[in-house]
Short mmCIF file of C-alpha atoms and ligand atoms in Angstrom, two decimals:
data_model
loop_
_atom_site.label_atom_id
_atom_site.label_comp_id
_atom_site.label_asym_id
_atom_site.label_seq_id
_atom_site.Cartn_x
_atom_site.Cartn_y
_atom_site.Cartn_z
CA MET Q 1 56.60 -17.10 -59.86
CA THR Q 2 59.24 -18.63 -62.10
CA ILE Q 3 62.38 -19.53 -60.08
CA PRO Q 4 65.56 -19.34 -62.19
CA ASP Q 5 67.34 -22.72 -62.05
CA ASP Q 6 70.74 -21.00 -61.51
CA HIS Q 7 69.62 -19.20 -58.41
CA PRO Q 8 71.83 -20.30 -55.44
CA ARG Q 9 68.73 -21.21 -53.49
CA ALA Q 10 66.58 -22.46 -56.39
CA ASN Q 11 65.46 -25.61 -54.62
CA SER Q 12 64.35 -23.76 -51.37
CA LEU Q 13 62.53 -21.11 -53.43
CA LYS Q 14 60.71 -23.75 -55.53
CA THR Q 15 59.51 -25.46 -52.31
CA ARG Q 16 58.30 -22.19 -50.91
CA GLU Q 17 56.52 -21.60 -54.12
CA LYS Q 18 54.78 -25.06 -53.74
CA VAL Q 19 53.54 -24.06 -50.42
CA ILE Q 20 52.31 -20.69 -51.46
CA GLU Q 21 50.46 -22.32 -54.45
CA GLY Q 22 48.99 -24.88 -52.06
CA MET Q 23 47.62 -22.08 -49.88
CA HIS Q 24 45.86 -20.50 -52.92
CA ALA Q 25 44.48 -23.93 -53.79
CA LYS Q 26 43.20 -24.21 -50.17
CA ILE Q 27 45.36 -27.30 -49.48
CA VAL Q 28 47.73 -25.51 -47.19
CA ALA Q 29 46.47 -23.31 -44.14
CA GLU Q 30 47.50 -19.75 -44.04
CA ALA Q 31 49.40 -20.83 -40.84
CA GLY Q 32 51.10 -23.48 -42.86
CA LEU Q 33 53.20 -20.73 -44.41
CA ILE Q 34 54.37 -19.67 -41.04
CA ALA Q 35 55.04 -23.28 -40.07
CA HIS Q 36 57.09 -23.71 -43.23
CA GLY Q 37 59.04 -20.58 -42.45
CA ARG Q 38 60.00 -21.94 -39.10
CA GLY Q 39 60.88 -25.23 -40.63
CA GLU Q 40 63.18 -23.41 -43.14
CA ALA Q 41 64.99 -21.67 -40.17
CA PHE Q 42 65.77 -24.89 -38.37
CA ASP Q 43 66.83 -26.65 -41.70
CA TYR Q 44 69.59 -24.07 -41.82
CA LEU Q 45 70.87 -25.09 -38.38
CA ILE Q 46 71.20 -28.81 -39.48
CA GLY Q 47 72.85 -27.59 -42.81
CA GLU Q 48 69.87 -28.53 -45.00
CA LYS Q 49 71.13 -31.98 -45.22
CA THR Q 50 69.96 -35.18 -43.28
CA PRO Q 51 72.07 -35.55 -40.28
CA SER Q 52 73.27 -39.15 -39.64
CA ASN Q 53 71.19 -39.27 -36.32
CA ALA Q 54 68.11 -38.69 -38.46
CA LEU Q 55 68.63 -41.76 -40.28
CA ASN Q 56 68.60 -43.71 -36.96
CA GLN Q 57 65.39 -41.90 -36.10
CA GLU Q 58 63.92 -42.78 -39.44
CA LYS Q 59 65.05 -46.55 -39.06
CA ALA Q 60 63.23 -46.70 -35.51
CA ALA Q 61 60.19 -45.08 -37.01
CA VAL Q 62 59.83 -47.44 -39.99
CA ALA Q 63 60.43 -50.33 -37.59
CA MET Q 64 57.72 -49.09 -35.33
CA ILE Q 65 55.27 -48.64 -38.25
CA LEU Q 66 56.02 -52.15 -39.61
CA LEU Q 67 55.59 -53.87 -36.16
CA ALA Q 68 52.29 -51.99 -35.50
CA GLU Q 69 49.05 -53.86 -35.71
CA ASN Q 70 47.07 -50.75 -36.89
CA PRO Q 71 49.45 -48.03 -37.92
CA VAL Q 72 48.23 -44.85 -39.77
CA ILE Q 73 49.71 -41.93 -41.44
CA SER Q 74 48.14 -38.53 -40.66
CA ILE Q 75 48.08 -36.04 -43.50
CA ASN Q 76 47.92 -32.13 -43.20
CA GLY Q 77 48.02 -29.50 -45.61
CA ASN Q 78 51.67 -28.82 -45.63
CA VAL Q 79 52.67 -32.48 -46.26
CA ALA Q 80 50.06 -32.88 -48.92
CA VAL Q 81 51.91 -30.44 -51.04
CA LEU Q 82 55.50 -31.18 -49.96
CA CYS Q 83 55.69 -34.86 -50.53
CA PRO Q 84 52.34 -36.40 -51.44
CA GLU Q 85 53.61 -39.07 -53.88
CA ASP Q 86 56.16 -40.28 -51.34
CA LEU Q 87 53.49 -40.59 -48.48
CA ILE Q 88 51.36 -42.58 -50.75
CA LEU Q 89 54.32 -44.88 -51.56
CA LEU Q 90 55.26 -45.30 -47.89
CA SER Q 91 51.68 -46.08 -47.04
CA GLU Q 92 51.60 -48.74 -49.76
CA LEU Q 93 54.80 -50.20 -48.55
CA THR Q 94 54.11 -50.31 -44.88
CA GLY Q 95 50.28 -50.97 -44.98
CA ALA Q 96 49.53 -47.95 -43.05
CA PRO Q 97 46.48 -46.03 -44.37
CA LEU Q 98 46.48 -42.39 -45.04
CA GLU Q 99 44.21 -40.21 -42.99
CA VAL Q 100 43.47 -36.56 -43.58
CA ASN Q 101 43.43 -34.77 -40.29
CA LEU Q 102 43.58 -30.86 -40.24
CA PHE Q 103 44.18 -28.42 -37.61
CA TYR Q 104 42.68 -25.32 -39.39
CA ASN Q 105 39.41 -24.94 -41.29
CA ARG Q 106 38.84 -28.66 -41.48
CA ALA Q 107 35.38 -28.63 -43.03
CA GLU Q 108 36.57 -26.44 -45.95
CA ARG Q 109 39.84 -28.09 -46.70
CA GLU Q 110 39.52 -31.77 -45.88
CA LYS Q 111 37.98 -32.86 -49.22
CA ILE Q 112 40.36 -30.69 -51.17
CA VAL Q 113 43.45 -32.34 -49.51
CA ALA Q 114 41.90 -35.89 -49.87
CA ASN Q 115 41.19 -35.24 -53.69
CA LYS Q 116 44.67 -34.10 -54.23
CA LEU Q 117 45.88 -37.42 -52.86
CA LEU Q 118 43.25 -39.62 -54.67
CA ASN Q 119 44.16 -37.87 -57.96
CA LEU Q 120 47.80 -38.77 -57.39
CA GLY Q 121 46.88 -42.43 -57.02
CA ALA Q 122 45.99 -43.00 -53.43
CA GLU Q 123 43.53 -45.84 -53.10
CA GLN Q 124 41.68 -44.81 -50.06
CA ILE Q 125 41.88 -41.78 -47.85
CA LEU Q 126 40.40 -41.99 -44.24
CA GLY Q 127 39.06 -39.17 -42.28
CA ILE Q 128 36.49 -37.65 -44.80
CA ASP Q 129 33.33 -39.99 -44.35
CA ALA Q 130 31.04 -38.57 -41.84
CA GLU Q 131 29.67 -42.11 -40.82
CA TYR Q 132 33.22 -43.02 -39.58
CA GLN Q 133 34.08 -39.84 -37.75
CA THR Q 134 34.47 -39.80 -34.04
CA SER Q 135 36.46 -37.73 -31.60
CA ILE Q 136 39.39 -37.68 -29.32
CA PRO Q 137 38.02 -36.72 -25.98
CA GLU Q 138 41.33 -35.08 -24.74
CA LEU Q 139 40.98 -32.34 -27.28
CA THR Q 140 38.65 -29.44 -27.84
CA HIS Q 141 39.60 -27.97 -31.40
CA SER Q 142 38.86 -29.32 -34.82
CA ARG Q 143 41.62 -31.84 -34.81
CA ARG Q 144 39.69 -33.85 -32.30
CA VAL Q 145 37.61 -35.33 -35.08
CA VAL Q 146 39.32 -38.54 -36.36
CA ASP Q 147 38.21 -41.66 -38.36
CA ARG Q 148 37.25 -44.56 -36.13
CA ARG Q 149 39.04 -46.92 -38.78
CA GLY Q 150 42.26 -44.81 -38.62
CA ILE Q 151 43.83 -42.59 -35.94
CA TYR Q 152 41.10 -43.42 -33.31
CA SER Q 153 41.87 -47.27 -33.31
CA ALA Q 154 45.54 -47.01 -34.29
CA ASP Q 155 48.34 -48.22 -32.07
CA VAL Q 156 50.95 -46.28 -33.98
CA VAL Q 157 50.13 -42.82 -35.42
CA PHE Q 158 52.73 -41.18 -37.77
CA VAL Q 159 52.09 -37.37 -37.77
CA PRO Q 160 54.64 -35.43 -39.78
CA LEU Q 161 54.52 -31.74 -38.71
CA GLU Q 162 52.13 -32.18 -35.89
CA ASP Q 163 51.05 -29.59 -33.13
CA GLY Q 164 52.24 -30.39 -29.56
CA ASP Q 165 48.68 -30.43 -28.14
CA ARG Q 166 47.53 -33.25 -30.19
CA THR Q 167 50.83 -35.31 -29.77
CA THR Q 168 50.25 -35.29 -26.07
CA ALA Q 169 46.54 -36.13 -26.41
CA LEU Q 170 47.46 -39.24 -28.58
CA ARG Q 171 50.11 -40.25 -26.13
CA LYS Q 172 47.49 -39.98 -23.36
CA MET Q 173 45.30 -42.28 -25.28
CA GLY Q 174 48.08 -44.90 -25.21
CA LYS Q 175 49.21 -44.56 -28.75
CA LYS Q 176 52.63 -44.39 -30.13
CA VAL Q 177 53.43 -41.28 -32.04
CA ILE Q 178 56.06 -40.87 -34.66
CA THR Q 179 56.73 -37.34 -36.08
CA VAL Q 180 59.01 -35.46 -38.42
CA ASP Q 181 59.66 -32.00 -37.00
CA LEU Q 182 62.74 -29.86 -37.85
CA ASN Q 183 62.45 -28.24 -34.38
CA PRO Q 184 64.02 -30.55 -31.88
CA LEU Q 185 62.59 -28.53 -29.06
CA SER Q 186 58.94 -28.51 -30.04
CA ARG Q 187 56.39 -30.12 -27.69
CA THR Q 188 55.80 -32.60 -30.42
CA SER Q 189 59.42 -33.74 -30.66
CA LEU Q 190 59.77 -33.93 -27.00
CA TRP Q 191 56.50 -35.96 -26.50
CA ALA Q 192 56.72 -38.24 -29.48
CA ASN Q 193 57.96 -41.78 -29.16
CA VAL Q 194 60.11 -41.23 -32.18
CA ALA Q 195 60.87 -37.76 -33.41
CA ILE Q 196 62.76 -37.45 -36.76
CA VAL Q 197 64.45 -34.00 -36.85
CA ASN Q 198 64.81 -33.71 -40.56
CA ASN Q 199 62.92 -32.05 -43.48
CA VAL Q 200 59.96 -33.91 -44.43
CA ILE Q 201 60.97 -33.68 -48.04
CA ARG Q 202 64.03 -35.56 -47.21
CA ALA Q 203 62.71 -37.74 -44.47
CA ILE Q 204 59.94 -39.50 -46.40
CA PRO Q 205 62.04 -40.70 -49.51
CA GLU Q 206 64.65 -42.01 -47.01
CA MET Q 207 61.90 -43.84 -45.03
CA ILE Q 208 60.75 -45.45 -48.18
CA GLU Q 209 64.21 -46.80 -48.92
CA ILE Q 210 64.49 -48.09 -45.17
CA ALA Q 211 60.98 -49.74 -45.49
CA LYS Q 212 62.08 -51.65 -48.51
CA GLU Q 213 65.13 -52.94 -46.57
CA LEU Q 214 63.23 -53.52 -43.09
CA LYS Q 215 60.35 -55.29 -44.76
CA GLU Q 216 62.73 -58.26 -45.36
CA GLN Q 217 63.78 -58.66 -41.86
CA LYS Q 218 62.44 -60.81 -39.16
CA GLN Q 219 60.15 -59.27 -36.40
CA ALA Q 220 62.80 -59.84 -33.75
CA GLU Q 221 65.18 -57.61 -35.76
CA LEU Q 222 62.86 -54.89 -35.82
CA GLU Q 223 62.10 -55.17 -32.13
CA LYS Q 224 65.72 -54.91 -31.51
CA ILE Q 225 65.89 -51.54 -33.38
CA ILE Q 226 62.95 -50.17 -31.28
CA ASN Q 227 64.20 -51.52 -27.99
CA VAL Q 228 67.52 -49.70 -28.33
CA PHE Q 229 65.85 -46.41 -29.35
CA ASP Q 230 65.22 -43.71 -26.83
CA ASN Q 231 63.64 -40.49 -27.97
CA SER Q 232 65.10 -38.22 -25.45
CA GLU Q 233 68.66 -39.63 -26.02
CA SER Q 234 68.14 -39.17 -29.72
CA LEU Q 235 67.22 -35.62 -29.36
CA LYS Q 236 70.22 -35.00 -27.23
CA ILE Q 237 72.41 -36.37 -30.09
CA THR Q 238 70.41 -33.94 -32.49
CA LEU Q 239 71.10 -30.98 -30.17
CA THR Q 240 74.73 -31.95 -29.79
CA PHE Q 241 75.02 -32.11 -33.46
CA ILE Q 242 73.62 -28.71 -34.03
CA SER Q 243 75.56 -27.02 -31.31
CA GLU Q 244 78.92 -28.48 -32.36
CA ARG Q 245 78.07 -27.58 -36.03
CA LEU Q 246 77.40 -23.91 -35.08
CA GLU Q 247 80.44 -23.66 -32.90
CA LYS Q 248 82.51 -25.02 -35.85
CA LEU Q 249 80.97 -22.33 -38.02
CA ALA Q 250 81.42 -19.71 -35.55
CA LYS Q 251 85.01 -20.58 -35.15
CA ASP Q 252 86.44 -21.02 -38.61
CA GLU Q 253 83.96 -22.25 -41.30
CA LEU Q 254 81.73 -19.41 -41.99
CA LYS Q 255 83.77 -18.28 -45.01
CA LYS Q 256 83.56 -21.72 -46.59
CA LEU Q 257 79.78 -21.56 -46.23
CA LYS Q 258 79.66 -18.18 -47.93
CA ASN Q 259 81.52 -19.50 -50.87
CA ILE Q 260 79.29 -22.52 -51.21
CA ASP Q 261 76.02 -20.63 -50.68
O1 PTJ Z 301 46.98 -28.32 -42.55
P1 PTJ Z 301 46.67 -28.05 -41.04
O2 PTJ Z 301 45.48 -27.26 -40.88
O3 PTJ Z 301 46.54 -29.49 -40.32
O4 PTJ Z 301 47.89 -27.37 -40.27
C1 PTJ Z 301 49.29 -27.81 -40.54
C2 PTJ Z 301 50.09 -26.94 -39.68
C3 PTJ Z 301 51.64 -27.45 -40.00
C4 PTJ Z 301 50.07 -25.46 -40.09
C5 PTJ Z 301 49.88 -27.17 -38.16
O5 PTJ Z 301 50.04 -28.43 -37.76
C6 PTJ Z 301 50.73 -26.27 -37.31
O6 PTJ Z 301 50.36 -25.13 -37.00
O7 PTJ Z 301 51.94 -26.79 -36.85
P2 PTJ Z 301 53.00 -26.10 -36.01
O8 PTJ Z 301 52.53 -26.02 -34.55
O9 PTJ Z 301 53.42 -24.76 -36.70
O10 PTJ Z 301 54.23 -26.99 -36.12
C7 PTJ Z 301 54.87 -27.27 -37.25
C8 PTJ Z 301 56.22 -27.86 -37.02
O11 PTJ Z 301 56.79 -28.39 -38.21
C9 PTJ Z 301 57.26 -26.62 -36.52
O12 PTJ Z 301 58.02 -27.20 -35.45
C10 PTJ Z 301 58.10 -26.51 -37.77
O13 PTJ Z 301 59.52 -26.31 -37.47
C11 PTJ Z 301 58.15 -27.95 -38.42
N1 PTJ Z 301 58.25 -27.93 -39.82
C12 PTJ Z 301 57.84 -26.89 -40.73
N2 PTJ Z 301 58.11 -27.38 -42.01
C13 PTJ Z 301 58.78 -28.42 -41.94
C14 PTJ Z 301 58.87 -28.95 -40.54
N3 PTJ Z 301 59.35 -30.00 -40.18
C15 PTJ Z 301 59.86 -30.90 -41.14
N4 PTJ Z 301 59.87 -30.59 -42.40
C16 PTJ Z 301 59.39 -29.43 -42.89
N5 PTJ Z 301 59.27 -29.15 -44.22
#
């Protein structure tokens, strides 16, 4: 479908179209459409802009990845269509390899997702070679299968748009989990060490800029950033931001929003 550039919600519709096309190309799972719709709804609540607290969350996440011994970035169908180039760049900048790890129809989709990233210039994609596959004992569904060189041995796992079950399993394995999830109340957000409540489309480019800056800093500086970060406190700030924003809109600013939108 062609989206007219002058449509007031052109960007949002173009993104939605990417996800639909990704589903037809078997990159995105059917359930990925539902996940995307849920994300859109939460994005409205934060004003479809990066809240200042999300920048703090992103900073803590990047510091944690840079300090990790074996970090890894987990790729699912949705992020493979929403921001593949940015994830490749973040991987290069931080030295965290990319691993395809899918929740739905793994066997059918994992090579398609991996090829998409390889065609865009990724040098190596973990998670697709049978000889390195092993499983997370805490899980029963398809996502239990992981790469021995990647998620299995990682100390820090960055999983944008993750399901809660696996986040808790990874935590129980002693791993640090970083996520991007527009829902601050999801089990993933609550269980993660660092939950970034932002749209992954905005979060990853921002993390790239933060990584360029933090890469120049000393280890002690990065440790300071992580030591003062508390995920529960951070989510409280996000929830307060959302509730105050909604209260303000309910009181007097709805008209303004109507004019803008
Ligand atoms: O490709 P697969 O098979 O690995 O499946 C991927 C999905 C995302 C379908 C799967 O992991 C899933 O079902 O996830 P959930 O449990 O629906 O959780 C997705 C979370 O991501 C929800 O809390 C959404 O609000 C959130 N979300 C959706 N789109 C975005 C988002 N968060 C940030 N940015 C988005 N663009």
